[in-house]
PDB file of C-alpha atoms in Angstrom:
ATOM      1  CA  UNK A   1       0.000   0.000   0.000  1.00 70.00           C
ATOM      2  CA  UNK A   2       1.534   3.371  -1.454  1.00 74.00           C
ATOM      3  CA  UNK A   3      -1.136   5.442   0.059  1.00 87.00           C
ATOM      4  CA  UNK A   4      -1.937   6.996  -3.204  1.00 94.00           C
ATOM      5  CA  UNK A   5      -5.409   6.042  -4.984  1.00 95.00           C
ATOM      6  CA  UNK A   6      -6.800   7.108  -7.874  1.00 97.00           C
ATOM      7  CA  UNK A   7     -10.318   6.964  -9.614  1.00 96.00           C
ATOM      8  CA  UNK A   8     -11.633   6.336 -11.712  1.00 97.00           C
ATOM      9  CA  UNK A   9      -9.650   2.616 -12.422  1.00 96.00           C
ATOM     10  CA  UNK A  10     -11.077   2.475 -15.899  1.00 97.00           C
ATOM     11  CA  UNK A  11     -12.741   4.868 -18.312  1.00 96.00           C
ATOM     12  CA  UNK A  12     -13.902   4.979 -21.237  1.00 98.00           C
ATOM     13  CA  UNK A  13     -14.483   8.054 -23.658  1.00 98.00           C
ATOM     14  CA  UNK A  14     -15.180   8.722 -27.357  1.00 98.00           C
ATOM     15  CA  UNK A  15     -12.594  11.140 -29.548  1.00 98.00           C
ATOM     16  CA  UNK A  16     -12.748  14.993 -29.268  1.00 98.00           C
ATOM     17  CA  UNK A  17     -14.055  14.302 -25.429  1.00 98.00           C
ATOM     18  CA  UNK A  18     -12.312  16.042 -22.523  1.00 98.00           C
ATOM     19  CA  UNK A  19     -11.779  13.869 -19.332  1.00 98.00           C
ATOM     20  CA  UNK A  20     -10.394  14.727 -15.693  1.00 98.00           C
ATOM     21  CA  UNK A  21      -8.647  12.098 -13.576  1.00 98.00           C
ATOM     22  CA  UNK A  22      -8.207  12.502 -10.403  1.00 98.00           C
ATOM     23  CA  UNK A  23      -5.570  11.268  -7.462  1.00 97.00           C
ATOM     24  CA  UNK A  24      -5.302  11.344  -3.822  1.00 96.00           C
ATOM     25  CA  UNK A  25      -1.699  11.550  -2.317  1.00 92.00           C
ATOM     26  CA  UNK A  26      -0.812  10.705   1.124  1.00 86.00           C
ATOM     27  CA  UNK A  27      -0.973  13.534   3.725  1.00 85.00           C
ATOM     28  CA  UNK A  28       2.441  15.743   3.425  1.00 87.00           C
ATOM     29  CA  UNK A  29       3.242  14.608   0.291  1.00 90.00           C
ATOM     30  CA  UNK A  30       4.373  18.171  -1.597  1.00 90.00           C
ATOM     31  CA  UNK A  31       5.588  16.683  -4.533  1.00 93.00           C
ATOM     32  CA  UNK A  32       2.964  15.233  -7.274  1.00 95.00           C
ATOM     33  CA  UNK A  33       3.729  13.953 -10.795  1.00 95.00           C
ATOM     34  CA  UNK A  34       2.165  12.331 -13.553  1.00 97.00           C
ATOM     35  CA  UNK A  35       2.711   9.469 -16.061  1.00 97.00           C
ATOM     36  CA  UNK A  36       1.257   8.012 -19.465  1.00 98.00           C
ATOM     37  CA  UNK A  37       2.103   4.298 -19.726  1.00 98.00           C
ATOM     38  CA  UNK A  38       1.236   3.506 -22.994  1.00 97.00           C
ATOM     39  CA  UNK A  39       0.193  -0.959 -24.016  1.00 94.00           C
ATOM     40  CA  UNK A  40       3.952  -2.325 -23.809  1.00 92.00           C
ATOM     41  CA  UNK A  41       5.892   0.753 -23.037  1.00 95.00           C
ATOM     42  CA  UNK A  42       7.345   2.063 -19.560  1.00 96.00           C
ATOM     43  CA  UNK A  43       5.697   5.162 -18.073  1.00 97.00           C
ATOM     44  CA  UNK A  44       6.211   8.468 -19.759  1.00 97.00           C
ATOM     45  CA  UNK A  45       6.673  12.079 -17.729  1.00 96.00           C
ATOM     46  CA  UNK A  46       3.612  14.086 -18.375  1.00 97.00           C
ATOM     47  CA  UNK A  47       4.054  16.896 -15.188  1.00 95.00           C
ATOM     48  CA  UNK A  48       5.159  17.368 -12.343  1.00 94.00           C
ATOM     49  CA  UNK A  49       3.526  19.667  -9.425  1.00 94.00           C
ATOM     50  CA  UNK A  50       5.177  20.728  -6.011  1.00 91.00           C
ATOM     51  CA  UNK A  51       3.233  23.036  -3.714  1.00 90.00           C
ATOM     52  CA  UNK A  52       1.028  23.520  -5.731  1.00 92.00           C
ATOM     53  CA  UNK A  53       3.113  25.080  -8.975  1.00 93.00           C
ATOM     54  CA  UNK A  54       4.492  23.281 -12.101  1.00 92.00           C
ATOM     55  CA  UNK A  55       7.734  22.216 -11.397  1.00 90.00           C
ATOM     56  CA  UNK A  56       8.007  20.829 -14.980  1.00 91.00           C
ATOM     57  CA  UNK A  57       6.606  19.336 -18.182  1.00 94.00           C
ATOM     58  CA  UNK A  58       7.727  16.521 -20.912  1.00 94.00           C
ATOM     59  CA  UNK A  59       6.790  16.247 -24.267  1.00 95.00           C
ATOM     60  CA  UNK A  60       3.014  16.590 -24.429  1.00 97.00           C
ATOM     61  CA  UNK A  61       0.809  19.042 -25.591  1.00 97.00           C
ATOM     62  CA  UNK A  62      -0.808  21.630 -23.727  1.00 97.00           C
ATOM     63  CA  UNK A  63      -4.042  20.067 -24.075  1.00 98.00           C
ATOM     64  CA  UNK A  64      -3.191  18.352 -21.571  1.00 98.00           C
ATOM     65  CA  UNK A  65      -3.271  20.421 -17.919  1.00 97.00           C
ATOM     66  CA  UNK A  66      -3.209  19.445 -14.300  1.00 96.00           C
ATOM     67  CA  UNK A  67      -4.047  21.067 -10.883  1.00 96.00           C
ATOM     68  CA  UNK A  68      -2.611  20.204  -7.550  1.00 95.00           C
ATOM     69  CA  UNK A  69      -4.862  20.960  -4.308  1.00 94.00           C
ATOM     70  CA  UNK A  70      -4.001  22.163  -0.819  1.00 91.00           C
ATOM     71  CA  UNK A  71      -5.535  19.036   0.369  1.00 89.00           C
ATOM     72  CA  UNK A  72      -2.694  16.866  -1.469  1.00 89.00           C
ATOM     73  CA  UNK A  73      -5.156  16.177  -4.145  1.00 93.00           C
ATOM     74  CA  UNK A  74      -4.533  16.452  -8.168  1.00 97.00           C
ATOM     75  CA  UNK A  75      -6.086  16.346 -11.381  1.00 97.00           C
ATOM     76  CA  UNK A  76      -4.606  15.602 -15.070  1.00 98.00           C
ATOM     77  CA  UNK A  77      -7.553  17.163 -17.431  1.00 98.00           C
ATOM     78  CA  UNK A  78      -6.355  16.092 -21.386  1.00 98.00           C
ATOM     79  CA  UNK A  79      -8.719  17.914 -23.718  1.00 97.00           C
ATOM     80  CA  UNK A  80      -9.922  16.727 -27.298  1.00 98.00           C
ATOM     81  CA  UNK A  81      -8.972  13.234 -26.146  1.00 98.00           C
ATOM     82  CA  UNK A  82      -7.090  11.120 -29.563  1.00 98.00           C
ATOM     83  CA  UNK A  83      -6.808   7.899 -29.774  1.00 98.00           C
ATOM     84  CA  UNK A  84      -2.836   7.604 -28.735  1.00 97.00           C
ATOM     85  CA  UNK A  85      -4.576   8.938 -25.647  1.00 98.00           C
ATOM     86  CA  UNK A  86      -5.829   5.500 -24.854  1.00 98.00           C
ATOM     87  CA  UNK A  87      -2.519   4.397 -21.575  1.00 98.00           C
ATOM     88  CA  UNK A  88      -2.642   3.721 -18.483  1.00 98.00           C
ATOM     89  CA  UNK A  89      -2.173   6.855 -16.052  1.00 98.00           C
ATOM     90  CA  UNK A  90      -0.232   7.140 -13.382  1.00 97.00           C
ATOM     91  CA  UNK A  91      -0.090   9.306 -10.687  1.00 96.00           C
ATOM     92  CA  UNK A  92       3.001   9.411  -8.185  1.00 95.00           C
ATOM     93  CA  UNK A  93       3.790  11.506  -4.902  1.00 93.00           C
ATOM     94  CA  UNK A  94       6.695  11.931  -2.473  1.00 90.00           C
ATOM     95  CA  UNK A  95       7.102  13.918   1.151  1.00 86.00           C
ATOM     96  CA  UNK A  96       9.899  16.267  -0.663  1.00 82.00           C
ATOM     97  CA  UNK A  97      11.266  18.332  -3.367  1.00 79.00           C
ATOM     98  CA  UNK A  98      11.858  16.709  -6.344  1.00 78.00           C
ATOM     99  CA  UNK A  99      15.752  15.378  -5.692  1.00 81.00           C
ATOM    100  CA  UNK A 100      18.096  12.125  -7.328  1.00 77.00           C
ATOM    101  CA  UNK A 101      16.818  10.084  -4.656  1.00 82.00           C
ATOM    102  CA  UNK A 102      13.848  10.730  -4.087  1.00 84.00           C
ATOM    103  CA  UNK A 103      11.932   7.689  -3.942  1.00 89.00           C
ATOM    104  CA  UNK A 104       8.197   7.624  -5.763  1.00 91.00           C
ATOM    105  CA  UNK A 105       4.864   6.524  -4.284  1.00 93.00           C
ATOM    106  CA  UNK A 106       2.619   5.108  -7.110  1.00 95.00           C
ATOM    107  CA  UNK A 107      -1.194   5.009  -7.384  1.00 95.00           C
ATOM    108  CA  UNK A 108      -2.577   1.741  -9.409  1.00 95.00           C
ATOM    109  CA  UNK A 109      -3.468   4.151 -12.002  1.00 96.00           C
ATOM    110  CA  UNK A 110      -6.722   4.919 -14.188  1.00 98.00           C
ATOM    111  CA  UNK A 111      -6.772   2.722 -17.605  1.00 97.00           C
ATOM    112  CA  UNK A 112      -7.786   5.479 -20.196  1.00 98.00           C
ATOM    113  CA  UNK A 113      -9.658   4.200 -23.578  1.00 98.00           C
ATOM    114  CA  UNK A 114     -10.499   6.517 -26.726  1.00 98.00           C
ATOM    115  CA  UNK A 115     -12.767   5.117 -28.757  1.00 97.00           C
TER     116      UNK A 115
ATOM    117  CA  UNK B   1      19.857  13.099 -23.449  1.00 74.00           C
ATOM    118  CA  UNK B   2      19.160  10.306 -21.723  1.00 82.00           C
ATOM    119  CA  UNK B   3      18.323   6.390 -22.260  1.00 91.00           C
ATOM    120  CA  UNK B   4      17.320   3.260 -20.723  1.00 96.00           C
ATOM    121  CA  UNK B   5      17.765   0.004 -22.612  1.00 97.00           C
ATOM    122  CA  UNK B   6      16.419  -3.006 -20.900  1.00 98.00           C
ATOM    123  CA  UNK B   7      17.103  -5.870 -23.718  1.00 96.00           C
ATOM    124  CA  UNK B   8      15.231  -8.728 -22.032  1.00 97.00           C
ATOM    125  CA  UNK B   9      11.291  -8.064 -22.989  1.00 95.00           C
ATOM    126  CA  UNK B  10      10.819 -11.641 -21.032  1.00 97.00           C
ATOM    127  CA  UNK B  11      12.743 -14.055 -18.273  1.00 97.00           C
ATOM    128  CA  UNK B  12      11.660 -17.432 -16.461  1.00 98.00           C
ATOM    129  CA  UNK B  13      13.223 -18.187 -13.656  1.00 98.00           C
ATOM    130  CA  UNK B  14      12.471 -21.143 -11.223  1.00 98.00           C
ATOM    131  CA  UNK B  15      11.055 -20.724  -8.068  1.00 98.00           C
ATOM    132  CA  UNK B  16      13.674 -20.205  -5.313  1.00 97.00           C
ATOM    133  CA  UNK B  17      16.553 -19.854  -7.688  1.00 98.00           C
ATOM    134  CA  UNK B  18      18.387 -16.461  -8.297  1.00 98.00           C
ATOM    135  CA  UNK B  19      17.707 -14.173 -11.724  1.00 98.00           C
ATOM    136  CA  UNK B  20      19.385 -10.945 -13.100  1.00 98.00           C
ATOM    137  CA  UNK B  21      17.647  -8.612 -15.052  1.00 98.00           C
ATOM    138  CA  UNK B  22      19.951  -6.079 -17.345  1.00 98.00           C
ATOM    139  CA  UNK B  23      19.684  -2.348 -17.762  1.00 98.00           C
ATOM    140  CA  UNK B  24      21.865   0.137 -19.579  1.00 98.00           C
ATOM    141  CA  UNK B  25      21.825   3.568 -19.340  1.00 97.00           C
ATOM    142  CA  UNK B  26      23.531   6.564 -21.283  1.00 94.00           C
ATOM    143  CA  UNK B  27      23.564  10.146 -19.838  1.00 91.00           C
ATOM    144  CA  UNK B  28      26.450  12.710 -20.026  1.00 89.00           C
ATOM    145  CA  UNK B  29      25.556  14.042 -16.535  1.00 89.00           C
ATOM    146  CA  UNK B  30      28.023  13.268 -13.521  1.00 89.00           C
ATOM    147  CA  UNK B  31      25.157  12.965 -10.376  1.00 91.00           C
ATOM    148  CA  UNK B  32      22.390  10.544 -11.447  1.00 93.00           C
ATOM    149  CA  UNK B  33      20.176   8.068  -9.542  1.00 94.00           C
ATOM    150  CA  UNK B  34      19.255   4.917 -10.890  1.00 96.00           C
ATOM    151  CA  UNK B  35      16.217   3.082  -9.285  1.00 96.00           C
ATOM    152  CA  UNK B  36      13.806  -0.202 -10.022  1.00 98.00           C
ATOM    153  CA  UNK B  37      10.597  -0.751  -9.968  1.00 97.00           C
ATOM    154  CA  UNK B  38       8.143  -3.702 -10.213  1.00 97.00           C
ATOM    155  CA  UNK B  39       4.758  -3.904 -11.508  1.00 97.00           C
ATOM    156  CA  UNK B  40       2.659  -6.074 -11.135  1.00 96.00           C
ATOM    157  CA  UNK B  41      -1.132  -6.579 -12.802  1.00 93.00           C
ATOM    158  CA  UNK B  42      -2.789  -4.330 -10.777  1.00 90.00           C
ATOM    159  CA  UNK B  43      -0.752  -1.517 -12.226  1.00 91.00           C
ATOM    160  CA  UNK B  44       0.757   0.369  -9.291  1.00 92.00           C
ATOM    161  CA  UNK B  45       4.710   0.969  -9.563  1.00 93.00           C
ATOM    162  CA  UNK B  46       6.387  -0.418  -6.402  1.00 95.00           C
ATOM    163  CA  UNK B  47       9.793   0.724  -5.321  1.00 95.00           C
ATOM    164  CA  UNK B  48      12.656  -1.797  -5.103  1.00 97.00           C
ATOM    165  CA  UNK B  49      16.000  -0.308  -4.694  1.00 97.00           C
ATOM    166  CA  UNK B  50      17.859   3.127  -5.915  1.00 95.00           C
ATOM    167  CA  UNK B  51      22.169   3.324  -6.420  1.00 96.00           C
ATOM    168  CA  UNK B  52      23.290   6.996  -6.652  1.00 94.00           C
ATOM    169  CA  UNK B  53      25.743   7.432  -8.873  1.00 94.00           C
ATOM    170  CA  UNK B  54      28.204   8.559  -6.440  1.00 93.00           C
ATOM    171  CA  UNK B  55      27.680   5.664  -4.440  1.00 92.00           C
ATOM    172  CA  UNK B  56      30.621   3.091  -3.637  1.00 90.00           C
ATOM    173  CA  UNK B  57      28.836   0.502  -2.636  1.00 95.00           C
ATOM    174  CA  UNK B  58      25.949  -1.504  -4.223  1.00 96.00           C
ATOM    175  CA  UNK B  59      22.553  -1.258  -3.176  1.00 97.00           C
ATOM    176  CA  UNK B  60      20.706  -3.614  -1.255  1.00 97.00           C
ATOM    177  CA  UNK B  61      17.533  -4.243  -0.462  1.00 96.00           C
ATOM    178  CA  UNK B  62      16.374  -8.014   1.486  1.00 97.00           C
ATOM    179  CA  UNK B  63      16.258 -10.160  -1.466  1.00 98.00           C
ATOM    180  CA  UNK B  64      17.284  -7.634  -4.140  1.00 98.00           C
ATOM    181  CA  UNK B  65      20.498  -6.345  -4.697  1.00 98.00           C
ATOM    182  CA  UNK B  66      21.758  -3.690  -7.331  1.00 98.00           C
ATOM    183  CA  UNK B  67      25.051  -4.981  -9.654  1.00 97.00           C
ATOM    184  CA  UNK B  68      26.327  -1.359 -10.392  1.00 97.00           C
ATOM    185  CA  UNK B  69      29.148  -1.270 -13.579  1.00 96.00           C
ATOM    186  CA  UNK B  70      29.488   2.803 -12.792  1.00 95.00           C
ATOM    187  CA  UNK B  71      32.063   2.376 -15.842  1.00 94.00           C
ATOM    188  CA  UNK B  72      29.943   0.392 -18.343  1.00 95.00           C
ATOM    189  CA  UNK B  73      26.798   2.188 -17.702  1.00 96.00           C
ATOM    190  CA  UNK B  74      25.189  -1.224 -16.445  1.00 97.00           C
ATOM    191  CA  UNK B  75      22.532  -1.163 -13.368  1.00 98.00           C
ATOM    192  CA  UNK B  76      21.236  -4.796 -13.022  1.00 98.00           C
ATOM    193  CA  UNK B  77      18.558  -6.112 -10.653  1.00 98.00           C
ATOM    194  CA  UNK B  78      19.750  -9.484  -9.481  1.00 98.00           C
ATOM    195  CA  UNK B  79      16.767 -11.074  -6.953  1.00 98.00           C
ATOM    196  CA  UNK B  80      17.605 -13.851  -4.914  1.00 97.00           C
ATOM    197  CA  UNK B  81      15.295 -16.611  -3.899  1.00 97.00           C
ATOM    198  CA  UNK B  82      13.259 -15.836  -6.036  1.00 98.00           C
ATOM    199  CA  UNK B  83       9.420 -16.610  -5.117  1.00 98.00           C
ATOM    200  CA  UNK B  84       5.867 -16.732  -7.167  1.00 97.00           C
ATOM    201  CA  UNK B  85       4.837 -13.092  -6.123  1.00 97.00           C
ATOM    202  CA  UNK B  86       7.670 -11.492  -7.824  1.00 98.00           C
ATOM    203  CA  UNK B  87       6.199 -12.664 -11.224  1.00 98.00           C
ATOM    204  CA  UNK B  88       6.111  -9.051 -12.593  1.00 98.00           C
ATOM    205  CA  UNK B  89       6.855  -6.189 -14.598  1.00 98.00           C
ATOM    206  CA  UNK B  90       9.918  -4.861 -13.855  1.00 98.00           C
ATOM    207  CA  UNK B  91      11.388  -1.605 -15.036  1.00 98.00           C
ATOM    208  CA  UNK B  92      14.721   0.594 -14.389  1.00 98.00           C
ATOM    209  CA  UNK B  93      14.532   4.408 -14.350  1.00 96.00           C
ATOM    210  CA  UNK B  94      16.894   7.215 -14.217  1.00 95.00           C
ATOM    211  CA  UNK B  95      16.690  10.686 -12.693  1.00 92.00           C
ATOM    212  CA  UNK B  96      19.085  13.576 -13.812  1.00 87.00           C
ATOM    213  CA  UNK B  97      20.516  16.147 -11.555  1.00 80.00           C
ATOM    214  CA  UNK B  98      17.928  18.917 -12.016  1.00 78.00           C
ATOM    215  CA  UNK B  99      15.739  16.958 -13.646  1.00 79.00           C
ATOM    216  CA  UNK B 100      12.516  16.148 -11.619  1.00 77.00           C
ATOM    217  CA  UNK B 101      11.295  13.149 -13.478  1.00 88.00           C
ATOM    218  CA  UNK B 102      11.683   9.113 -13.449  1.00 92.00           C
ATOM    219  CA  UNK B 103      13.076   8.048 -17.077  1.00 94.00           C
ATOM    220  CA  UNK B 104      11.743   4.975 -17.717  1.00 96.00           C
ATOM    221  CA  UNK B 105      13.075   1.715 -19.469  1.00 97.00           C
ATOM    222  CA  UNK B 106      10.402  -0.155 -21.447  1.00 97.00           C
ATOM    223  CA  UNK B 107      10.553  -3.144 -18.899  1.00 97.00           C
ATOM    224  CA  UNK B 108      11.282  -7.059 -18.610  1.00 98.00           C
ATOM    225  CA  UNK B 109       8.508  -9.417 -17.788  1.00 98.00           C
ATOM    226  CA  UNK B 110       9.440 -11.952 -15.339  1.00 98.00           C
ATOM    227  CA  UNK B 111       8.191 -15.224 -15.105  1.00 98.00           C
ATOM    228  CA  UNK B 112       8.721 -17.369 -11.862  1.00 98.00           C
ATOM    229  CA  UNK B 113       7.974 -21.244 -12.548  1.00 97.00           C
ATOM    230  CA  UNK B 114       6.571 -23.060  -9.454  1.00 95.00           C
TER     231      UNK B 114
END
């Protein structure tokens, strides 16, 4: 048990669509991040929240956004969903600023398929 | 730039016996962490073990251990004993000094035969 959940486990949503996942971090956990695993590949680096701020970005578009809550909640909202939208996501937390060694607590993710 | 090359898609091993799984890794930075993770069906990434690259000694954690080749770029997983729960995904990341992201390998299925 990571202490990190996330909902919902599976959706389901049609091309052009806009969908919000959401993920619940353990309490005192600054540090939030999210990841695309696409069928057969290892997760990719979508964004990364700490406090609240983006603390960086990979190689997606800008349709897709996040939030990160006081209450150590986030959201990844992807906008005109495609289908190479269709992954698992994953969301991750840790107690600290992003570092080398810092050591990431995983959610079971929500399985994302554009139809 | 950075890269993670795990050549082994799949591995069997049999129950109670010892398997290594490879990774490779290319970066031109001098400070760099190198971690594994497993996962299994359900999805959620578990933590294994993490080397810093500035580390002398390699990592261990119980049953896994961490063969660290600092000069040939290698980072394998070696798990001892191993058992029918660590049938798995397993996958070897990088971070970067400055960088605030996990840079993931594309994984090795493992296999354990009863």
């Amino acid at each position: 048990e990571t202490g990190v959940t996330q909902s919902p486990t599976h959706l389901i949503k049609t091309r052009g669509q806009q969908v919000t996942l959401r993920c619940s971090s353990q309490s005192g956990h600054n540090t939030v991040s999210w990841y695309q695993q696409a069928l057969g590949q290892g997760p990719q680096f979508i964004f990364q929240y700490y406090r609240e701020e983006e603390n960086g970005r990979g190689n997606f578009p800008p349709r897709f956004s996040g939030l990160q809550f006081p209450n150590y909640s986030s959201e990844l909202n992807v906008n005109a969903l495609e289908l190479d939208d269709s992954a698992l996501y994953l969301c991750a937390s840790s107690p600290r600023a992003p570092d080398i060694n810092e050591k990431l607590f995983f959610g079971s993710g929500t399985q994302l398929s554009v139809l | 730039a950075q890269k993670i090359t795990q050549t082994q898609p799949g591995m069997f091993v049999q129950e109670k016996e010892a398997v290594t799984l490879d990774c490779t890794y290319d970066t031109s930075d001098p400070s760099y962490g190198l971690f594994w993770y497993k996962q299994p069906s359900s999805g959620e990434m578990i933590f294994l073990i993490y080397q810093g690259s500035y580390d002398q000694q390699n990592a261990t954690e119980g049953r896994y251990s961490l063969n660290f080749q600092k000069a040939r770029k290698s980072a394998n997983l070696v798990i001892s004993a191993s058992q029918l729960g660590d049938s798995a995904m397993y996958f070897c990341a990088m971070v970067r000094t400055g960088a605030n992201n996990l840079f993931f390998g594309t994984g090795t299925r493992l296999t354990v035969i009863p």
